[in-house]
Amino acid sequence: MIALVCGAALMAPAAQAGARSPASSTPVYFGSSNMQLRVVRTGVTFAFCPSHEMQGEKLNGSTSIFAHSFIDCTTSFNLPVTLSANGDWTQNSTGPTSDPDIDAVSITGVSLTGVVPFGCTFTVTGGAPGTYNRLTSVMSLDPSSPNPGAMSLVASSVSGCMGLVQTGDTFEWSGDYAVDPPL
């Protein structure tokens, strides 16, 4: 689990992360400057992160994502929010689109815990759709992207959030992620 501590993120060093890589896998890095998690019911952005980085390993067409850093994340109310990723997530290619340079992708196995200083805590689990542009090496997570598996991110374990987020609420994850090396 990676946690934001006093505005600085803790991420597994590349050498440690590389140690878990089988010989046939490829390290992959994802970096975003505009990651957002928004509650659909209320329209409240519960996390805007000017920096969200993910590290993983590509193997057999999907990427296991095992390290995260969330830096300087805030809510719509300009309150800091601490985000912690729980467990490994997976980036998948879900199929072609009508544009030959764009592939449909998803992030699945998401488990993310948020804590806002006024005592609000919540966990979001599930998956999010997106696209990957092979010309620019950018993965764009966008709720309007093709979503053949009808995946969603759902809130659970909600406490102290004053009705702004409730158990069962759906979240939308959006953000553009530079991918290195290209998928």
PDB file of C-alpha atoms in Angstrom:
ATOM      1  CA  MET A   1       0.000   0.000   0.000  1.00  0.00           C
ATOM      2  CA  ILE A   2       1.260   3.475  -0.924  1.00  0.00           C
ATOM      3  CA  ALA A   3       0.129   6.446   1.142  1.00  0.00           C
ATOM      4  CA  LEU A   4       0.381  10.208   0.946  1.00  0.00           C
ATOM      5  CA  VAL A   5       2.197  11.534   3.987  1.00  0.00           C
ATOM      6  CA  CYS A   6       2.368  15.301   4.578  1.00  0.00           C
ATOM      7  CA  GLY A   7       2.095  16.085   0.872  1.00  0.00           C
ATOM      8  CA  ALA A   8       4.803  13.637  -0.226  1.00  0.00           C
ATOM      9  CA  ALA A   9       4.110  10.231  -1.667  1.00  0.00           C
ATOM     10  CA  LEU A  10       5.946   7.070  -0.815  1.00  0.00           C
ATOM     11  CA  MET A  11       6.571   4.756  -3.747  1.00  0.00           C
ATOM     12  CA  ALA A  12       8.486   1.531  -3.960  1.00  0.00           C
ATOM     13  CA  PRO A  13      11.990   2.197  -5.301  1.00  0.00           C
ATOM     14  CA  ALA A  14      12.501   0.947  -8.843  1.00  0.00           C
ATOM     15  CA  ALA A  15      15.134  -1.520  -7.680  1.00  0.00           C
ATOM     16  CA  GLN A  16      12.727  -3.105  -5.181  1.00  0.00           C
ATOM     17  CA  ALA A  17       9.868  -3.109  -7.669  1.00  0.00           C
ATOM     18  CA  GLY A  18      12.096  -4.659 -10.313  1.00  0.00           C
ATOM     19  CA  ALA A  19      12.940  -7.464  -7.920  1.00  0.00           C
ATOM     20  CA  ARG A  20       9.394  -8.826  -8.234  1.00  0.00           C
ATOM     21  CA  SER A  21       9.600  -8.890 -12.066  1.00  0.00           C
ATOM     22  CA  PRO A  22       9.873 -12.240 -13.815  1.00  0.00           C
ATOM     23  CA  ALA A  23      12.554 -12.280 -16.508  1.00  0.00           C
ATOM     24  CA  SER A  24       9.959 -12.054 -19.298  1.00  0.00           C
ATOM     25  CA  SER A  25       8.071  -8.993 -17.971  1.00  0.00           C
ATOM     26  CA  THR A  26       8.634  -5.320 -18.844  1.00  0.00           C
ATOM     27  CA  PRO A  27       8.462  -2.479 -16.283  1.00  0.00           C
ATOM     28  CA  VAL A  28       5.801   0.118 -17.196  1.00  0.00           C
ATOM     29  CA  TYR A  29       5.266   3.607 -15.753  1.00  0.00           C
ATOM     30  CA  PHE A  30       2.074   5.692 -15.973  1.00  0.00           C
ATOM     31  CA  GLY A  31       2.079   9.400 -15.056  1.00  0.00           C
ATOM     32  CA  SER A  32      -0.861  11.829 -14.893  1.00  0.00           C
ATOM     33  CA  SER A  33      -1.121  15.522 -14.071  1.00  0.00           C
ATOM     34  CA  ASN A  34      -4.929  15.592 -13.991  1.00  0.00           C
ATOM     35  CA  MET A  35      -6.324  12.551 -12.146  1.00  0.00           C
ATOM     36  CA  GLN A  36      -9.866  13.022 -10.780  1.00  0.00           C
ATOM     37  CA  LEU A  37     -12.346  10.887  -8.853  1.00  0.00           C
ATOM     38  CA  ARG A  38     -15.887  12.303  -8.963  1.00  0.00           C
ATOM     39  CA  VAL A  39     -19.023  11.065  -7.193  1.00  0.00           C
ATOM     40  CA  VAL A  40     -21.710  10.714  -9.881  1.00  0.00           C
ATOM     41  CA  ARG A  41     -24.707  11.266  -7.539  1.00  0.00           C
ATOM     42  CA  THR A  42     -23.435  14.528  -6.016  1.00  0.00           C
ATOM     43  CA  GLY A  43     -21.033  15.746  -8.708  1.00  0.00           C
ATOM     44  CA  VAL A  44     -18.407  16.304  -5.992  1.00  0.00           C
ATOM     45  CA  THR A  45     -14.782  15.717  -6.973  1.00  0.00           C
ATOM     46  CA  PHE A  46     -13.431  13.810  -3.986  1.00  0.00           C
ATOM     47  CA  ALA A  47      -9.927  13.738  -5.382  1.00  0.00           C
ATOM     48  CA  PHE A  48      -8.098  15.941  -7.839  1.00  0.00           C
ATOM     49  CA  CYS A  49      -4.440  14.954  -7.976  1.00  0.00           C
ATOM     50  CA  PRO A  50      -1.982  17.096  -9.949  1.00  0.00           C
ATOM     51  CA  SER A  51       0.320  14.080  -9.836  1.00  0.00           C
ATOM     52  CA  HIS A  52      -0.637  10.403  -9.870  1.00  0.00           C
ATOM     53  CA  GLU A  53       2.015   7.905 -10.864  1.00  0.00           C
ATOM     54  CA  MET A  54       1.615   4.159 -11.237  1.00  0.00           C
ATOM     55  CA  GLN A  55       4.301   1.541 -11.719  1.00  0.00           C
ATOM     56  CA  GLY A  56       3.738  -1.965 -12.988  1.00  0.00           C
ATOM     57  CA  GLU A  57       4.901  -4.898 -15.086  1.00  0.00           C
ATOM     58  CA  LYS A  58       3.648  -5.789 -18.543  1.00  0.00           C
ATOM     59  CA  LEU A  59       3.251  -9.496 -19.119  1.00  0.00           C
ATOM     60  CA  ASN A  60       1.107 -11.360 -21.676  1.00  0.00           C
ATOM     61  CA  GLY A  61      -0.926  -8.363 -22.885  1.00  0.00           C
ATOM     62  CA  SER A  62      -1.878  -6.834 -19.541  1.00  0.00           C
ATOM     63  CA  THR A  63      -0.014  -4.781 -16.960  1.00  0.00           C
ATOM     64  CA  SER A  64      -0.040  -5.534 -13.245  1.00  0.00           C
ATOM     65  CA  ILE A  65       0.096  -2.197 -11.378  1.00  0.00           C
ATOM     66  CA  PHE A  66       1.612  -2.535  -7.926  1.00  0.00           C
ATOM     67  CA  ALA A  67       2.935   0.894  -6.885  1.00  0.00           C
ATOM     68  CA  HIS A  68       1.263   4.302  -6.739  1.00  0.00           C
ATOM     69  CA  SER A  69       2.020   7.845  -5.662  1.00  0.00           C
ATOM     70  CA  PHE A  70      -0.720  10.432  -5.195  1.00  0.00           C
ATOM     71  CA  ILE A  71       0.701  13.931  -4.654  1.00  0.00           C
ATOM     72  CA  ASP A  72      -1.100  17.047  -3.333  1.00  0.00           C
ATOM     73  CA  CYS A  73      -4.615  15.663  -3.862  1.00  0.00           C
ATOM     74  CA  THR A  74      -7.564  17.871  -2.888  1.00  0.00           C
ATOM     75  CA  THR A  75     -11.374  17.746  -2.905  1.00  0.00           C
ATOM     76  CA  SER A  76     -13.780  20.131  -4.662  1.00  0.00           C
ATOM     77  CA  PHE A  77     -13.754  22.046  -1.358  1.00  0.00           C
ATOM     78  CA  ASN A  78      -9.961  22.520  -1.527  1.00  0.00           C
ATOM     79  CA  LEU A  79      -9.435  20.162   1.426  1.00  0.00           C
ATOM     80  CA  PRO A  80      -6.526  17.733   1.269  1.00  0.00           C
ATOM     81  CA  VAL A  81      -7.408  14.086   0.682  1.00  0.00           C
ATOM     82  CA  THR A  82      -5.092  11.171   1.400  1.00  0.00           C
ATOM     83  CA  LEU A  83      -5.405   8.312  -1.095  1.00  0.00           C
ATOM     84  CA  SER A  84      -4.026   4.804  -0.560  1.00  0.00           C
ATOM     85  CA  ALA A  85      -4.035   2.079  -3.188  1.00  0.00           C
ATOM     86  CA  ASN A  86      -4.839  -1.386  -1.863  1.00  0.00           C
ATOM     87  CA  GLY A  87      -3.410  -4.428  -3.646  1.00  0.00           C
ATOM     88  CA  ASP A  88      -2.445  -4.838  -7.294  1.00  0.00           C
ATOM     89  CA  TRP A  89      -4.533  -3.333 -10.088  1.00  0.00           C
ATOM     90  CA  THR A  90      -4.511  -4.448 -13.746  1.00  0.00           C
ATOM     91  CA  GLN A  91      -4.377  -2.424 -16.968  1.00  0.00           C
ATOM     92  CA  ASN A  92      -6.059  -4.406 -19.759  1.00  0.00           C
ATOM     93  CA  SER A  93      -6.534  -3.953 -23.479  1.00  0.00           C
ATOM     94  CA  THR A  94     -10.256  -4.512 -24.042  1.00  0.00           C
ATOM     95  CA  GLY A  95     -10.351  -4.256 -27.835  1.00  0.00           C
ATOM     96  CA  PRO A  96     -10.136  -2.037 -30.895  1.00  0.00           C
ATOM     97  CA  THR A  97     -12.091   1.157 -31.534  1.00  0.00           C
ATOM     98  CA  SER A  98     -13.196   2.661 -34.854  1.00  0.00           C
ATOM     99  CA  ASP A  99      -9.867   4.585 -34.920  1.00  0.00           C
ATOM    100  CA  PRO A 100      -6.981   2.242 -35.829  1.00  0.00           C
ATOM    101  CA  ASP A 101      -4.590   4.230 -33.588  1.00  0.00           C
ATOM    102  CA  ILE A 102      -6.831   4.057 -30.486  1.00  0.00           C
ATOM    103  CA  ASP A 103      -7.388   0.949 -28.358  1.00  0.00           C
ATOM    104  CA  ALA A 104     -10.028   0.501 -25.662  1.00  0.00           C
ATOM    105  CA  VAL A 105      -8.421  -0.218 -22.272  1.00  0.00           C
ATOM    106  CA  SER A 106      -9.465  -0.566 -18.655  1.00  0.00           C
ATOM    107  CA  ILE A 107      -8.042  -0.532 -15.162  1.00  0.00           C
ATOM    108  CA  THR A 108      -9.543  -3.351 -13.071  1.00  0.00           C
ATOM    109  CA  GLY A 109      -9.051  -4.667  -9.560  1.00  0.00           C
ATOM    110  CA  VAL A 110      -9.058  -1.087  -8.266  1.00  0.00           C
ATOM    111  CA  SER A 111      -9.211  -0.714  -4.499  1.00  0.00           C
ATOM    112  CA  LEU A 112      -8.554   2.796  -3.252  1.00  0.00           C
ATOM    113  CA  THR A 113      -9.110   4.299   0.206  1.00  0.00           C
ATOM    114  CA  GLY A 114      -9.635   8.026   0.702  1.00  0.00           C
ATOM    115  CA  VAL A 115      -9.424  10.037   3.933  1.00  0.00           C
ATOM    116  CA  VAL A 116     -10.518  13.686   4.184  1.00  0.00           C
ATOM    117  CA  PRO A 117      -9.505  15.640   7.355  1.00  0.00           C
ATOM    118  CA  PHE A 118     -13.081  16.355   8.539  1.00  0.00           C
ATOM    119  CA  GLY A 119     -13.387  12.621   9.336  1.00  0.00           C
ATOM    120  CA  CYS A 120     -14.648  11.325   5.996  1.00  0.00           C
ATOM    121  CA  THR A 121     -13.283   7.939   4.935  1.00  0.00           C
ATOM    122  CA  PHE A 122     -14.329   5.790   1.987  1.00  0.00           C
ATOM    123  CA  THR A 123     -13.125   2.921  -0.162  1.00  0.00           C
ATOM    124  CA  VAL A 124     -13.703   2.712  -3.918  1.00  0.00           C
ATOM    125  CA  THR A 125     -13.467  -0.650  -5.708  1.00  0.00           C
ATOM    126  CA  GLY A 126     -14.048  -1.919  -9.233  1.00  0.00           C
ATOM    127  CA  GLY A 127     -12.795  -0.805 -12.621  1.00  0.00           C
ATOM    128  CA  ALA A 128     -12.642   2.139 -15.007  1.00  0.00           C
ATOM    129  CA  PRO A 129     -12.741   2.335 -18.821  1.00  0.00           C
ATOM    130  CA  GLY A 130     -10.395   4.290 -21.031  1.00  0.00           C
ATOM    131  CA  THR A 131      -8.534   4.479 -24.305  1.00  0.00           C
ATOM    132  CA  TYR A 132      -4.882   4.221 -25.296  1.00  0.00           C
ATOM    133  CA  ASN A 133      -3.494   6.317 -28.161  1.00  0.00           C
ATOM    134  CA  ARG A 134      -0.681   4.380 -29.820  1.00  0.00           C
ATOM    135  CA  LEU A 135       0.626   7.520 -31.584  1.00  0.00           C
ATOM    136  CA  THR A 136       1.082   9.567 -28.388  1.00  0.00           C
ATOM    137  CA  SER A 137       1.493   6.745 -25.812  1.00  0.00           C
ATOM    138  CA  VAL A 138      -1.231   8.319 -23.672  1.00  0.00           C
ATOM    139  CA  MET A 139      -3.829   6.303 -21.757  1.00  0.00           C
ATOM    140  CA  SER A 140      -6.961   8.396 -21.116  1.00  0.00           C
ATOM    141  CA  LEU A 141      -9.314   7.178 -18.423  1.00  0.00           C
ATOM    142  CA  ASP A 142     -12.724   8.609 -19.226  1.00  0.00           C
ATOM    143  CA  PRO A 143     -16.187   7.462 -18.141  1.00  0.00           C
ATOM    144  CA  SER A 144     -17.456   8.005 -21.713  1.00  0.00           C
ATOM    145  CA  SER A 145     -14.893   5.538 -23.144  1.00  0.00           C
ATOM    146  CA  PRO A 146     -16.000   2.161 -24.530  1.00  0.00           C
ATOM    147  CA  ASN A 147     -16.968  -0.011 -21.563  1.00  0.00           C
ATOM    148  CA  PRO A 148     -17.810  -3.505 -22.867  1.00  0.00           C
ATOM    149  CA  GLY A 149     -17.638  -5.028 -19.370  1.00  0.00           C
ATOM    150  CA  ALA A 150     -19.905  -2.321 -17.851  1.00  0.00           C
ATOM    151  CA  MET A 151     -17.303  -1.850 -15.117  1.00  0.00           C
ATOM    152  CA  SER A 152     -17.699   0.832 -12.485  1.00  0.00           C
ATOM    153  CA  LEU A 153     -16.120   2.141  -9.305  1.00  0.00           C
ATOM    154  CA  VAL A 154     -18.366   1.755  -6.260  1.00  0.00           C
ATOM    155  CA  ALA A 155     -18.009   3.269  -2.783  1.00  0.00           C
ATOM    156  CA  SER A 156     -18.054   1.125   0.354  1.00  0.00           C
ATOM    157  CA  SER A 157     -16.987   1.477   3.990  1.00  0.00           C
ATOM    158  CA  VAL A 158     -18.130   5.123   3.967  1.00  0.00           C
ATOM    159  CA  SER A 159     -17.968   7.001   7.251  1.00  0.00           C
ATOM    160  CA  GLY A 160     -18.278  10.661   8.254  1.00  0.00           C
ATOM    161  CA  CYS A 161     -18.777  12.042   4.731  1.00  0.00           C
ATOM    162  CA  MET A 162     -21.909  14.099   5.527  1.00  0.00           C
ATOM    163  CA  GLY A 163     -23.896  12.550   2.657  1.00  0.00           C
ATOM    164  CA  LEU A 164     -21.411  13.775   0.037  1.00  0.00           C
ATOM    165  CA  VAL A 165     -20.475  10.165  -0.627  1.00  0.00           C
ATOM    166  CA  GLN A 166     -22.553   7.185   0.481  1.00  0.00           C
ATOM    167  CA  THR A 167     -22.069   3.437   0.384  1.00  0.00           C
ATOM    168  CA  GLY A 168     -23.062   2.269  -3.099  1.00  0.00           C
ATOM    169  CA  ASP A 169     -22.282   5.579  -4.818  1.00  0.00           C
ATOM    170  CA  THR A 170     -20.581   5.300  -8.203  1.00  0.00           C
ATOM    171  CA  PHE A 171     -17.359   7.215  -8.854  1.00  0.00           C
ATOM    172  CA  GLU A 172     -15.957   8.333 -12.225  1.00  0.00           C
ATOM    173  CA  TRP A 173     -12.180   8.254 -12.694  1.00  0.00           C
ATOM    174  CA  SER A 174     -10.716  10.529 -15.342  1.00  0.00           C
ATOM    175  CA  GLY A 175      -7.159  11.447 -16.250  1.00  0.00           C
ATOM    176  CA  ASP A 176      -4.577  11.330 -19.011  1.00  0.00           C
ATOM    177  CA  TYR A 177      -1.542   9.145 -18.315  1.00  0.00           C
ATOM    178  CA  ALA A 178       1.723   9.234 -20.247  1.00  0.00           C
ATOM    179  CA  VAL A 179       2.890   5.613 -20.583  1.00  0.00           C
ATOM    180  CA  ASP A 180       6.561   4.626 -20.710  1.00  0.00           C
ATOM    181  CA  PRO A 181       7.514   2.466 -22.501  1.00  0.00           C
ATOM    182  CA  PRO A 182       4.568   2.450 -24.922  1.00  0.00           C
ATOM    183  CA  LEU A 183       2.108  -0.403 -24.437  1.00  0.00           C
TER     184      LEU A 183
END
